[in-house]
Short mmCIF file of C-alpha atoms in Angstrom, two decimals:
data_model
loop_
_atom_site.label_atom_id
_atom_site.label_comp_id
_atom_site.label_asym_id
_atom_site.label_seq_id
_atom_site.Cartn_x
_atom_site.Cartn_y
_atom_site.Cartn_z
CA MET A 13 -4.92 55.72 96.15
CA ASN A 14 -4.25 55.23 99.85
CA SER A 15 -1.87 57.51 101.66
CA LEU A 16 0.97 55.90 103.57
CA SER A 17 0.06 57.33 106.97
CA GLU A 18 -3.41 55.87 106.62
CA ILE A 19 -2.08 52.37 106.02
CA LEU A 20 0.85 52.28 108.35
CA THR A 21 -0.83 51.98 111.72
CA PRO A 22 1.40 50.40 114.38
CA GLU A 23 -0.85 47.39 114.54
CA PHE A 24 -0.68 46.81 110.79
CA LEU A 25 3.08 47.17 110.88
CA SER A 26 3.77 44.57 113.53
CA VAL A 27 1.05 42.04 112.81
CA ILE A 28 0.86 42.06 109.01
CA LEU A 29 3.63 44.01 107.34
CA LEU A 30 6.64 42.78 109.32
CA PRO A 31 5.99 39.07 108.79
CA ALA A 32 5.23 39.73 105.13
CA LEU A 33 8.52 41.56 104.77
CA ILE A 34 10.53 38.81 106.42
CA ALA A 35 8.97 36.03 104.38
CA GLY A 36 9.01 38.06 101.18
CA ILE A 37 12.65 39.02 101.38
CA ALA A 38 13.67 35.47 102.27
CA VAL A 39 11.81 33.91 99.37
CA SER A 40 12.88 36.61 96.88
CA LEU A 41 16.48 35.88 97.82
CA CYS A 42 16.18 32.15 97.22
CA ALA A 43 14.17 32.56 94.04
CA SER A 44 16.71 34.85 92.44
CA LEU A 45 19.69 32.64 93.36
CA LEU A 46 18.13 29.56 91.83
CA GLY A 47 16.74 31.51 88.93
CA VAL A 48 20.25 32.27 87.69
CA SER A 49 21.07 28.57 87.43
CA LEU A 50 17.73 27.68 85.88
CA VAL A 51 17.95 30.35 83.21
CA LEU A 52 21.56 29.51 82.36
CA LYS A 53 20.85 25.80 82.19
CA ARG A 54 17.93 26.51 79.85
CA CYS A 55 15.44 24.96 82.19
CA SER A 56 13.30 27.92 83.18
CA MET A 57 10.33 25.68 82.45
CA ILE A 58 11.11 23.50 85.47
CA GLY A 59 10.19 26.36 87.79
CA ASP A 60 6.89 26.80 85.98
CA GLY A 61 6.21 23.08 85.88
CA LEU A 62 6.87 22.74 89.58
CA SER A 63 4.48 25.55 90.42
CA HIS A 64 1.75 23.72 88.52
CA VAL A 65 2.47 20.51 90.39
CA GLY A 66 2.61 22.45 93.65
CA TYR A 67 -0.75 24.07 93.05
CA GLY A 68 -2.33 20.75 92.13
CA THR A 69 -0.99 19.12 95.28
CA LEU A 70 -2.14 22.00 97.46
CA CYS A 71 -5.68 21.65 96.10
CA ILE A 72 -5.72 17.96 96.89
CA ALA A 73 -4.23 18.51 100.34
CA ILE A 74 -6.81 21.15 101.21
CA ALA A 75 -9.64 19.03 99.81
CA LEU A 76 -8.59 16.18 102.05
CA GLY A 77 -8.02 18.45 105.03
CA TRP A 78 -4.26 17.92 105.31
CA ALA A 79 -1.68 20.54 106.24
CA PRO A 80 -1.05 22.16 102.84
CA MET A 81 2.65 23.16 103.09
CA GLN A 82 3.87 20.04 104.83
CA VAL A 83 2.29 17.80 102.22
CA THR A 84 3.14 19.91 99.21
CA ILE A 85 6.87 20.35 99.80
CA PRO A 86 7.79 16.64 99.72
CA VAL A 87 5.52 16.03 96.73
CA VAL A 88 7.05 18.90 94.77
CA ILE A 89 10.57 17.70 95.64
CA LEU A 90 9.63 14.29 94.25
CA ALA A 91 8.17 16.00 91.17
CA ALA A 92 11.42 17.94 90.72
CA TYR A 93 13.31 14.67 90.66
CA ILE A 94 10.89 13.15 88.16
CA LEU A 95 10.93 16.23 85.92
CA LEU A 96 14.71 16.19 85.86
CA ARG A 97 14.76 12.54 84.90
CA LEU A 98 12.11 13.13 82.26
CA SER A 99 14.07 15.94 80.69
CA GLU A 100 17.25 13.83 80.70
CA ASN A 101 15.83 10.64 79.25
CA SER A 102 12.58 11.43 77.59
CA ARG A 103 12.15 10.89 73.89
CA LEU A 104 9.55 13.63 73.89
CA GLY A 105 12.09 16.28 74.77
CA GLY A 106 12.37 17.99 78.13
CA ASP A 107 9.89 20.82 77.78
CA THR A 108 7.15 18.66 76.32
CA ALA A 109 7.55 16.11 79.11
CA ILE A 110 7.42 18.87 81.72
CA ALA A 111 4.29 20.36 80.19
CA LEU A 112 2.50 17.00 80.11
CA PHE A 113 3.48 16.08 83.62
CA SER A 114 2.76 19.40 85.27
CA THR A 115 -0.55 20.17 83.60
CA SER A 116 -1.75 16.68 84.49
CA ALA A 117 -0.90 17.30 88.13
CA LEU A 118 -2.64 20.67 87.97
CA ALA A 119 -5.74 19.14 86.42
CA LEU A 120 -5.87 16.48 89.09
CA GLY A 121 -5.70 19.14 91.80
CA ILE A 122 -8.39 21.31 90.27
CA PHE A 123 -10.58 18.26 89.76
CA ALA A 124 -10.24 17.39 93.45
CA SER A 125 -10.86 20.93 94.66
CA SER A 126 -13.93 21.46 92.49
CA LYS A 127 -15.29 18.14 93.69
CA ALA A 128 -14.90 19.40 97.27
CA ASN A 129 -16.16 22.92 96.40
CA LEU A 130 -13.05 24.70 97.59
CA THR A 131 -12.61 27.32 94.91
CA THR A 132 -12.28 30.32 97.27
CA ASP A 133 -9.69 28.85 99.70
CA VAL A 134 -7.63 27.53 96.89
CA SER A 135 -7.56 30.72 94.88
CA HIS A 136 -5.34 32.23 97.60
CA TYR A 137 -2.58 30.04 96.29
CA MET A 138 -3.30 30.90 92.69
CA PHE A 139 -2.60 34.59 93.20
CA GLY A 140 -0.78 34.58 96.53
CA SER A 141 -1.72 36.26 99.78
CA ILE A 142 1.37 37.45 101.52
CA LEU A 143 -0.50 39.76 103.87
CA ALA A 144 -2.63 36.87 105.09
CA MET A 145 0.23 34.63 106.13
CA THR A 146 0.11 33.26 109.65
CA LYS A 147 2.98 33.52 112.08
CA GLY A 148 3.64 29.82 111.65
CA ASP A 149 3.81 30.21 107.86
CA VAL A 150 6.30 33.02 108.21
CA ILE A 151 8.61 31.14 110.55
CA PHE A 152 8.37 28.07 108.34
CA SER A 153 9.28 30.04 105.19
CA ALA A 154 12.07 31.94 106.87
CA VAL A 155 13.70 28.78 108.23
CA LEU A 156 13.45 26.94 104.91
CA SER A 157 14.77 29.95 103.02
CA VAL A 158 17.81 30.11 105.27
CA CYS A 159 18.41 26.39 104.59
CA VAL A 160 18.18 26.97 100.83
CA LEU A 161 20.50 29.94 101.09
CA LEU A 162 23.14 28.11 103.11
CA THR A 163 23.08 25.07 100.84
CA TYR A 164 23.48 27.30 97.81
CA LEU A 165 26.44 29.11 99.33
CA LEU A 166 28.10 25.88 100.41
CA PHE A 167 27.90 24.41 96.92
CA TYR A 168 28.32 27.67 95.01
CA ASP A 169 31.51 26.69 93.18
CA LYS A 170 30.15 23.32 92.17
CA ILE A 171 26.84 24.78 91.07
CA PHE A 172 28.81 27.17 88.86
CA ALA A 173 30.79 24.30 87.34
CA VAL A 174 27.71 22.20 86.68
CA THR A 175 25.84 25.15 85.22
CA PHE A 176 28.65 26.32 82.96
CA ASP A 177 29.78 23.01 81.51
CA GLU A 178 28.14 19.77 82.50
CA SER A 179 30.34 17.49 80.42
CA PHE A 180 33.58 18.94 81.77
CA ALA A 181 32.27 18.76 85.32
CA ARG A 182 31.27 15.15 84.80
CA ALA A 183 34.62 14.31 83.20
CA THR A 184 36.53 15.68 86.16
CA GLY A 185 34.60 13.46 88.52
CA LEU A 186 31.96 15.84 89.84
CA ASN A 187 28.69 14.12 90.65
CA VAL A 188 26.67 16.12 88.16
CA ARG A 189 23.47 14.19 88.75
CA PHE A 190 23.63 14.99 92.46
CA TYR A 191 24.12 18.70 91.88
CA ASN A 192 21.35 18.85 89.30
CA LEU A 193 19.11 17.15 91.80
CA LEU A 194 20.22 19.58 94.48
CA ILE A 195 19.29 22.52 92.26
CA ALA A 196 15.92 20.91 91.53
CA VAL A 197 15.19 20.23 95.21
CA LEU A 198 16.11 23.76 96.24
CA THR A 199 13.92 25.05 93.40
CA ALA A 200 11.05 22.87 94.58
CA VAL A 201 11.21 24.24 98.13
CA THR A 202 11.43 27.81 96.86
CA VAL A 203 8.50 27.33 94.49
CA VAL A 204 6.21 26.11 97.26
CA LEU A 205 7.20 28.91 99.61
CA GLY A 206 6.81 31.45 96.85
CA MET A 207 3.40 30.10 95.97
CA MET A 208 2.00 31.29 99.29
CA MET A 209 3.19 34.81 98.64
CA MET A 210 3.20 35.37 94.91
CA GLY A 211 0.82 32.67 93.85
CA ALA A 212 1.37 29.71 91.60
CA LEU A 213 0.84 31.84 88.52
CA LEU A 214 3.66 34.23 89.28
CA ILE A 215 6.34 32.38 91.19
CA SER A 216 8.29 31.22 88.16
CA SER A 217 8.61 34.79 86.91
CA LEU A 218 9.95 35.77 90.32
CA MET A 219 12.76 33.32 89.68
CA ILE A 220 13.44 34.29 86.11
CA PHE A 221 13.10 38.08 85.89
CA PRO A 222 15.91 39.03 88.31
CA ALA A 223 18.26 36.50 86.70
CA VAL A 224 17.63 37.77 83.18
CA THR A 225 17.93 41.38 84.30
CA ALA A 226 21.27 40.66 85.98
CA MET A 227 22.53 38.76 82.94
CA ARG A 228 21.90 41.81 80.79
CA LEU A 229 24.08 43.97 82.98
CA CYS A 230 26.87 41.80 84.37
CA LYS A 231 29.74 39.81 82.99
CA ARG A 232 30.86 37.68 85.90
CA PHE A 233 28.89 34.82 87.36
CA ARG A 234 29.36 36.17 90.86
CA THR A 235 28.15 39.66 90.01
CA VAL A 236 25.22 38.14 88.10
CA VAL A 237 24.19 36.24 91.23
CA LEU A 238 24.64 39.23 93.54
CA THR A 239 22.83 41.61 91.18
CA ALA A 240 19.97 39.15 90.76
CA VAL A 241 19.57 39.00 94.53
CA ALA A 242 19.66 42.78 94.84
CA VAL A 243 17.17 43.26 91.99
CA SER A 244 14.86 40.63 93.39
CA VAL A 245 14.75 42.01 96.93
CA SER A 246 14.39 45.63 95.88
CA CYS A 247 11.68 44.81 93.35
CA PHE A 248 9.84 42.95 96.07
CA LEU A 249 10.00 45.93 98.43
CA ILE A 250 8.93 48.41 95.76
CA GLY A 251 6.19 46.06 94.57
CA LEU A 252 4.87 45.59 98.09
CA LEU A 253 4.78 49.33 98.66
CA LEU A 254 3.05 49.84 95.33
CA SER A 255 0.41 47.26 96.18
CA LEU A 256 -0.26 48.89 99.54
CA LEU A 257 -0.63 52.31 97.98
CA THR A 258 -2.83 51.25 95.11
CA ASP A 259 -4.61 48.40 96.85
CA THR A 260 -3.60 45.83 94.24
CA ALA A 261 -2.41 42.22 94.43
CA VAL A 262 1.09 41.95 95.89
CA GLY A 263 2.37 39.21 93.58
CA ALA A 264 1.30 40.96 90.41
CA SER A 265 2.70 44.29 91.57
CA VAL A 266 6.09 42.73 92.34
CA ILE A 267 6.25 41.08 88.95
CA LEU A 268 5.30 44.32 87.17
CA VAL A 269 8.09 46.16 88.97
CA ASN A 270 10.42 43.35 87.89
CA LEU A 271 9.23 43.77 84.32
CA ALA A 272 9.92 47.51 84.44
CA VAL A 273 13.43 46.95 85.82
CA PHE A 274 14.06 44.34 83.15
CA ALA A 275 12.98 46.77 80.44
CA VAL A 276 15.29 49.47 81.78
CA SER A 277 18.21 47.03 82.00
CA SER A 278 17.62 45.88 78.42
CA LEU A 279 17.69 49.49 77.34
CA ILE A 280 20.96 50.08 79.19
CA ALA A 281 22.50 46.93 77.75
CA GLY A 282 21.38 47.96 74.26
CA ILE A 283 22.85 51.45 74.56
CA ARG A 284 26.04 50.03 76.03
CA SER A 285 26.58 47.57 73.21
CA ARG A 286 25.88 50.30 70.63
CA THR A 287 28.39 52.72 72.09
CA GLY A 288 30.82 49.82 72.56
CA ARG A 289 30.59 49.01 68.87
CA LYS A 290 31.10 52.61 67.82
CA LYS A 291 34.35 52.74 69.78
CA MET B 23 51.90 0.07 82.27
CA ALA B 24 50.35 2.53 79.84
CA TYR B 25 48.11 5.44 80.86
CA ILE B 26 45.24 4.05 78.83
CA THR B 27 44.87 0.49 77.53
CA CYS B 28 41.92 -0.48 75.32
CA LYS B 29 41.44 -4.10 74.33
CA ASP B 30 38.82 -5.38 71.92
CA LEU B 31 36.58 -2.44 72.62
CA THR B 32 33.10 -2.39 71.11
CA LEU B 33 31.37 0.98 70.85
CA ARG B 34 27.65 1.39 70.38
CA TYR B 35 25.76 4.54 69.68
CA GLU B 36 22.22 3.90 70.90
CA ALA B 37 21.45 0.51 69.33
CA LEU B 38 23.95 0.82 66.51
CA THR B 39 27.36 -0.83 66.77
CA VAL B 40 29.84 1.69 65.39
CA GLN B 41 33.14 0.00 66.27
CA GLU B 42 34.27 -3.51 67.10
CA HIS B 43 37.59 -4.98 68.27
CA LEU B 44 39.25 -1.65 68.82
CA SER B 45 42.61 -1.97 70.59
CA PHE B 46 45.13 0.74 71.38
CA THR B 47 47.29 2.13 74.15
CA VAL B 48 48.28 5.61 75.24
CA GLU B 49 51.69 5.75 76.92
CA LYS B 50 53.01 8.54 79.08
CA GLY B 51 54.45 11.21 76.79
CA ASP B 52 52.45 10.20 73.71
CA TYR B 53 50.78 12.66 71.35
CA LEU B 54 47.93 10.67 69.87
CA CYS B 55 45.52 11.96 67.27
CA ILE B 56 42.25 10.13 66.76
CA VAL B 57 40.94 10.58 63.23
CA GLY B 58 38.12 9.02 61.23
CA GLU B 59 34.96 9.74 59.30
CA ASN B 60 31.85 11.17 60.92
CA GLY B 61 29.80 8.49 62.60
CA SER B 62 32.75 6.17 63.15
CA GLY B 63 32.46 6.43 66.91
CA LYS B 64 34.99 9.11 67.83
CA SER B 65 32.69 10.93 70.23
CA THR B 66 31.53 7.66 71.75
CA LEU B 67 35.15 6.70 72.32
CA VAL B 68 35.77 10.02 74.07
CA LYS B 69 32.84 9.34 76.37
CA CYS B 70 34.30 5.92 77.21
CA LEU B 71 37.72 7.42 77.91
CA LEU B 72 36.16 9.92 80.29
CA GLY B 73 34.11 7.26 82.02
CA LEU B 74 30.84 8.92 81.00
CA LYS B 75 29.82 5.70 79.29
CA SER B 76 30.96 2.16 79.95
CA ALA B 77 32.44 0.02 77.18
CA ASP B 78 29.83 -2.16 75.51
CA ALA B 79 32.33 -5.01 75.23
CA GLY B 80 36.06 -5.37 75.75
CA THR B 81 38.09 -3.55 78.36
CA LEU B 82 39.33 -0.03 78.87
CA SER B 83 41.73 0.41 81.76
CA LEU B 84 43.76 3.27 83.16
CA GLY B 85 47.20 2.72 84.59
CA ASP B 86 50.56 4.27 85.41
CA GLY B 87 49.03 6.29 88.21
CA LEU B 88 46.41 8.01 86.01
CA LYS B 89 43.09 8.38 87.78
CA ARG B 90 39.79 8.86 86.00
CA ASN B 91 39.30 12.41 87.20
CA GLU B 92 42.83 13.40 86.24
CA ILE B 93 42.06 13.57 82.53
CA GLY B 94 42.03 17.22 81.50
CA TYR B 95 39.12 17.42 79.10
CA LEU B 96 38.55 20.08 76.49
CA PRO B 97 35.00 19.54 75.25
CA GLN B 98 33.44 20.76 72.06
CA GLN B 99 31.94 24.13 72.85
CA SER B 100 28.25 24.19 73.45
CA GLN B 101 25.82 26.93 72.60
CA ILE B 102 25.15 27.51 76.29
CA GLN B 103 28.75 28.39 77.07
CA ARG B 104 28.85 30.92 74.30
CA SER B 105 26.19 33.03 76.00
CA PHE B 106 27.21 32.43 79.59
CA PRO B 107 28.16 35.41 81.75
CA ALA B 108 31.32 34.29 83.51
CA SER B 109 34.75 35.78 83.86
CA VAL B 110 37.83 34.01 82.54
CA GLU B 111 39.11 33.56 86.07
CA GLU B 112 35.90 31.87 87.19
CA VAL B 113 36.00 29.47 84.27
CA VAL B 114 39.66 28.53 84.75
CA ARG B 115 39.25 28.02 88.48
CA SER B 116 36.41 25.58 87.95
CA GLY B 117 39.05 23.19 86.60
CA CYS B 118 40.43 22.82 90.12
CA LEU B 119 37.27 21.28 91.54
CA ASN B 120 38.33 17.68 90.95
CA SER B 121 41.25 17.86 93.33
CA HIS B 122 39.67 19.17 96.47
CA GLY B 123 37.02 16.61 97.33
CA ILE B 124 34.33 17.80 99.70
CA HIS B 125 36.04 21.09 100.53
CA PRO B 126 33.37 23.63 99.63
CA PHE B 127 35.45 26.59 98.44
CA TYR B 128 38.59 27.16 96.38
CA THR B 129 41.75 27.01 98.44
CA LYS B 130 44.76 29.29 98.07
CA ALA B 131 46.55 26.48 96.26
CA ASP B 132 43.65 26.23 93.77
CA LYS B 133 43.77 29.94 93.06
CA ALA B 134 47.53 29.83 92.63
CA ARG B 135 47.26 26.92 90.23
CA ALA B 136 44.62 28.70 88.16
CA ALA B 137 46.84 31.79 88.01
CA GLU B 138 49.80 29.66 86.95
CA GLN B 139 47.87 28.05 84.09
CA MET B 140 46.55 31.42 82.92
CA ALA B 141 50.11 32.73 82.86
CA ARG B 142 51.26 29.65 80.96
CA LEU B 143 48.66 30.25 78.26
CA ASN B 144 49.22 33.98 78.25
CA ILE B 145 45.69 34.93 79.27
CA THR B 146 46.42 36.56 82.62
CA ALA B 147 45.47 39.93 81.17
CA LEU B 148 42.04 38.52 80.28
CA ALA B 149 41.30 37.28 83.82
CA ASP B 150 38.49 39.76 84.46
CA ARG B 151 37.08 39.73 80.95
CA CYS B 152 33.78 38.09 80.17
CA TYR B 153 34.20 34.66 78.59
CA ARG B 154 31.44 35.16 76.03
CA GLU B 155 33.05 38.33 74.67
CA LEU B 156 36.34 36.66 73.77
CA SER B 157 37.35 35.49 70.31
CA GLY B 158 37.18 31.80 69.45
CA GLY B 159 40.91 31.36 69.89
CA GLN B 160 40.94 33.10 73.26
CA GLN B 161 37.99 31.01 74.45
CA GLN B 162 39.87 27.88 73.46
CA ARG B 163 42.88 29.01 75.52
CA VAL B 164 40.63 29.59 78.51
CA LEU B 165 39.18 26.10 78.23
CA LEU B 166 42.68 24.71 77.81
CA ALA B 167 43.84 26.49 80.97
CA ARG B 168 40.85 25.01 82.79
CA ALA B 169 41.72 21.54 81.52
CA LEU B 170 45.33 22.01 82.67
CA CYS B 171 44.07 22.93 86.14
CA ALA B 172 42.39 19.55 86.24
CA THR B 173 45.42 17.55 85.14
CA GLY B 174 49.17 17.42 85.13
CA LYS B 175 49.21 14.23 83.13
CA LEU B 176 46.86 13.82 80.20
CA LEU B 177 44.84 16.20 78.05
CA LEU B 178 41.92 14.94 76.01
CA LEU B 179 40.74 17.34 73.33
CA ASP B 180 37.53 16.78 71.41
CA GLU B 181 37.76 18.52 68.03
CA PRO B 182 39.29 21.69 69.44
CA LEU B 183 39.68 23.28 66.00
CA THR B 184 36.02 23.43 65.04
CA GLY B 185 35.11 26.98 64.15
CA LEU B 186 38.65 28.39 64.40
CA ASP B 187 40.28 30.11 61.46
CA PRO B 188 43.54 28.55 60.15
CA LEU B 189 45.80 31.12 61.83
CA VAL B 190 44.24 30.55 65.25
CA ALA B 191 44.27 26.80 64.65
CA SER B 192 47.99 26.77 63.98
CA GLU B 193 48.50 28.86 67.10
CA LEU B 194 46.64 26.20 69.07
CA TYR B 195 48.88 23.50 67.60
CA GLY B 196 51.87 25.54 68.78
CA ILE B 197 50.46 25.77 72.31
CA LEU B 198 49.77 22.04 72.37
CA ARG B 199 53.29 21.27 71.23
CA HIS B 200 54.64 23.48 73.99
CA ILE B 201 52.48 21.76 76.59
CA HIS B 202 53.46 18.36 75.29
CA GLU B 203 57.18 18.86 74.84
CA ASP B 204 58.08 21.30 77.59
CA HIS B 205 55.68 20.18 80.28
CA GLY B 206 55.59 16.50 79.47
CA ILE B 207 51.80 16.31 79.30
CA THR B 208 50.37 13.47 77.25
CA VAL B 209 47.99 14.69 74.55
CA VAL B 210 45.06 12.80 73.03
CA MET B 211 43.16 14.75 70.40
CA VAL B 212 40.14 13.91 68.31
CA THR B 213 40.35 15.86 65.08
CA HIS B 214 39.17 16.16 61.51
CA ASP B 215 42.38 17.84 60.47
CA VAL B 216 44.35 14.81 59.32
CA GLU B 217 47.17 16.78 57.64
CA ASN B 218 48.13 18.51 60.85
CA ALA B 219 47.53 15.32 62.81
CA VAL B 220 50.30 13.55 60.89
CA ARG B 221 52.48 16.63 61.20
CA TYR B 222 52.31 17.05 64.97
CA ALA B 223 51.29 13.76 66.51
CA SER B 224 53.54 10.86 67.48
CA SER B 225 50.88 8.23 66.83
CA ILE B 226 47.55 7.94 65.07
CA LEU B 227 44.40 6.05 65.85
CA HIS B 228 42.23 5.91 62.76
CA ILE B 229 38.77 4.57 63.40
CA GLY B 230 36.79 3.86 60.29
CA LYS B 231 33.55 2.11 59.50
CA ASP B 232 35.30 -0.82 57.84
CA GLU B 233 38.93 -0.70 58.86
CA SER B 234 40.90 0.83 61.69
CA PHE B 235 44.52 1.60 62.29
CA PHE B 236 46.67 2.22 65.33
CA GLY B 237 50.41 2.93 65.18
CA SER B 238 53.07 5.53 64.65
CA VAL B 239 52.61 8.38 62.19
CA ALA B 240 55.25 6.90 59.85
CA ALA B 241 53.43 3.56 59.78
CA TYR B 242 50.12 5.37 59.19
CA ARG B 243 51.50 7.12 56.12
CA GLU B 244 52.50 3.71 54.74
CA SER B 245 49.29 1.91 55.64
CA PRO B 246 46.50 1.45 53.07
CA VAL B 247 44.01 3.22 55.35
CA GLY B 248 46.31 6.15 55.89
CA GLN B 249 47.25 6.47 52.25
CA ARG B 250 43.66 6.43 51.21
CA PHE B 251 42.55 8.93 53.86
CA LEU B 252 45.48 11.28 53.35
CA GLY B 253 45.33 10.81 49.60
CA GLU B 254 41.64 11.59 49.44
CA ARG B 255 42.18 14.76 51.40
CA LEU B 256 45.01 15.84 49.18
CA GLN B 257 43.05 15.04 46.07
CA GLN B 258 40.14 17.12 47.23
CA GLU B 259 42.44 20.09 47.52
CA HIS B 260 44.80 19.68 44.58
CA CYS B 261 42.82 17.77 41.97
CA ASN B 262 43.42 19.20 38.56
CA ASP B 263 41.30 16.86 36.51
CA CYS B 264 38.14 16.94 38.51
CA GLU B 265 35.46 19.60 38.28
CA PRO B 266 36.34 22.80 40.13
CA ARG B 267 34.17 23.29 43.19
CA PHE B 268 33.21 26.79 42.10
CA PRO B 269 32.77 26.40 38.35
CA HIS B 270 32.48 30.13 37.66
CA ILE B 271 36.05 30.68 38.89
CA PRO B 272 38.56 29.30 36.36
CA ILE B 273 41.41 27.40 37.94
CA ASP B 274 44.71 27.17 36.11
CA THR B 275 47.03 24.18 36.16
CA GLU B 276 49.17 25.50 39.01
CA GLY B 277 46.05 25.56 41.14
CA SER B 278 46.08 29.28 41.85
CA VAL B 279 42.77 31.04 41.48
CA GLN B 280 42.41 33.63 38.75
CA ALA B 281 40.03 36.47 39.34
#
């Protein structure tokens, strides 16, 4: 294990750790906000599906020498729209359609990258490499995260209504399709940003764990959202520290911390409901 | 002009035509119950009334100052809502969203209206409670308060009694009567409970696979459709000649169950 004073040289702090912190906190925030809606709408799979599509697109973009982020974000937004439509209309059922669509995109990407012999570059995005992010990447993620955050806040009440009861929202004249699309687009942006840090394999759990943990503990939508954000950001910080100390992958460490917090919250919820029943 | 006017409506469920030539009106101040067998197109009709689906043929028009988004809708409860972490206040307030256009947050007037409806339905004390932890009857009141936030004119209830025990159901009928009589809100309710429909409603729309009926409750009782439907229900409950439903429990001629 490394000791903290060994790692935390001033140079490391300013050049590597600070940008990682900024980008990490920003993306953790967005992921947890959207995660609450995804979990409650029973479409956690969309996050996973989008990360597959995102990874596939990244592979193709890198193989062709294009700017990875700038190509991937619009493609994943389009995929979010298609996945939503598929899950609304498909005879196969939403999750099957998502699985077919996203694994096909993934396969296409891997096919392209193996053809171009890119396995090492591309594996960064499989497992994430937050400490290797460039300054440009960090600014890009921070700006997009702020956009996601502001949009979410602006439409918070409507997102609640659409998440809680789609048919009532539709009946009272809310444009449910638009808000579903909005949620999907925000998810798409978050997934791509998160892929750089956490990796395609782990980003969907970054969205889902804080939401589920918060749902165990809270009874109001607003406190669920706020708790999810708090859990997500603190798990990120603890996970990052853990990975520095033990020299392990950041993404995996963050998710494991999330898992531990989830386990503790389940335990608390279990004890609470037991004692509640006894009363 | 009536709030809702349907003329020669045809309803299709996927490719199947479930109703043809359906005509009825809902006037201001009516209490209309929509009854009929399963699969006769009740849910499809509700979707048309809400504008979630367009009529396959015929016309459905709103009038007398009723706008599409002013129908206070009480949907059948979904599984998702039952596990949703939200406070009563949050749920009721979401009924105000139709009135404030692009304004992003709830206004003071919205909050006041939500509080007023909660007081009207006697759930103010539950405001901070979690929706999913309430009893079925309390949940129904919360959804009713939300629907009343969305409308001052017409309530549309889609089988609100499903899953409620008889005591809670009769309580709900009492609330509806109060809303209808004292606050002048028009009520349209889809229900399976035809006995209480003829007891509380002012008019009945019966949609059946072969024959339909629209008119006052008195006329429904006299009509062949009504007599058959009401009669069948009564027979099911009070039949002395037919086989008892639980053969191991002897039933005497008065119909009371002997242990």
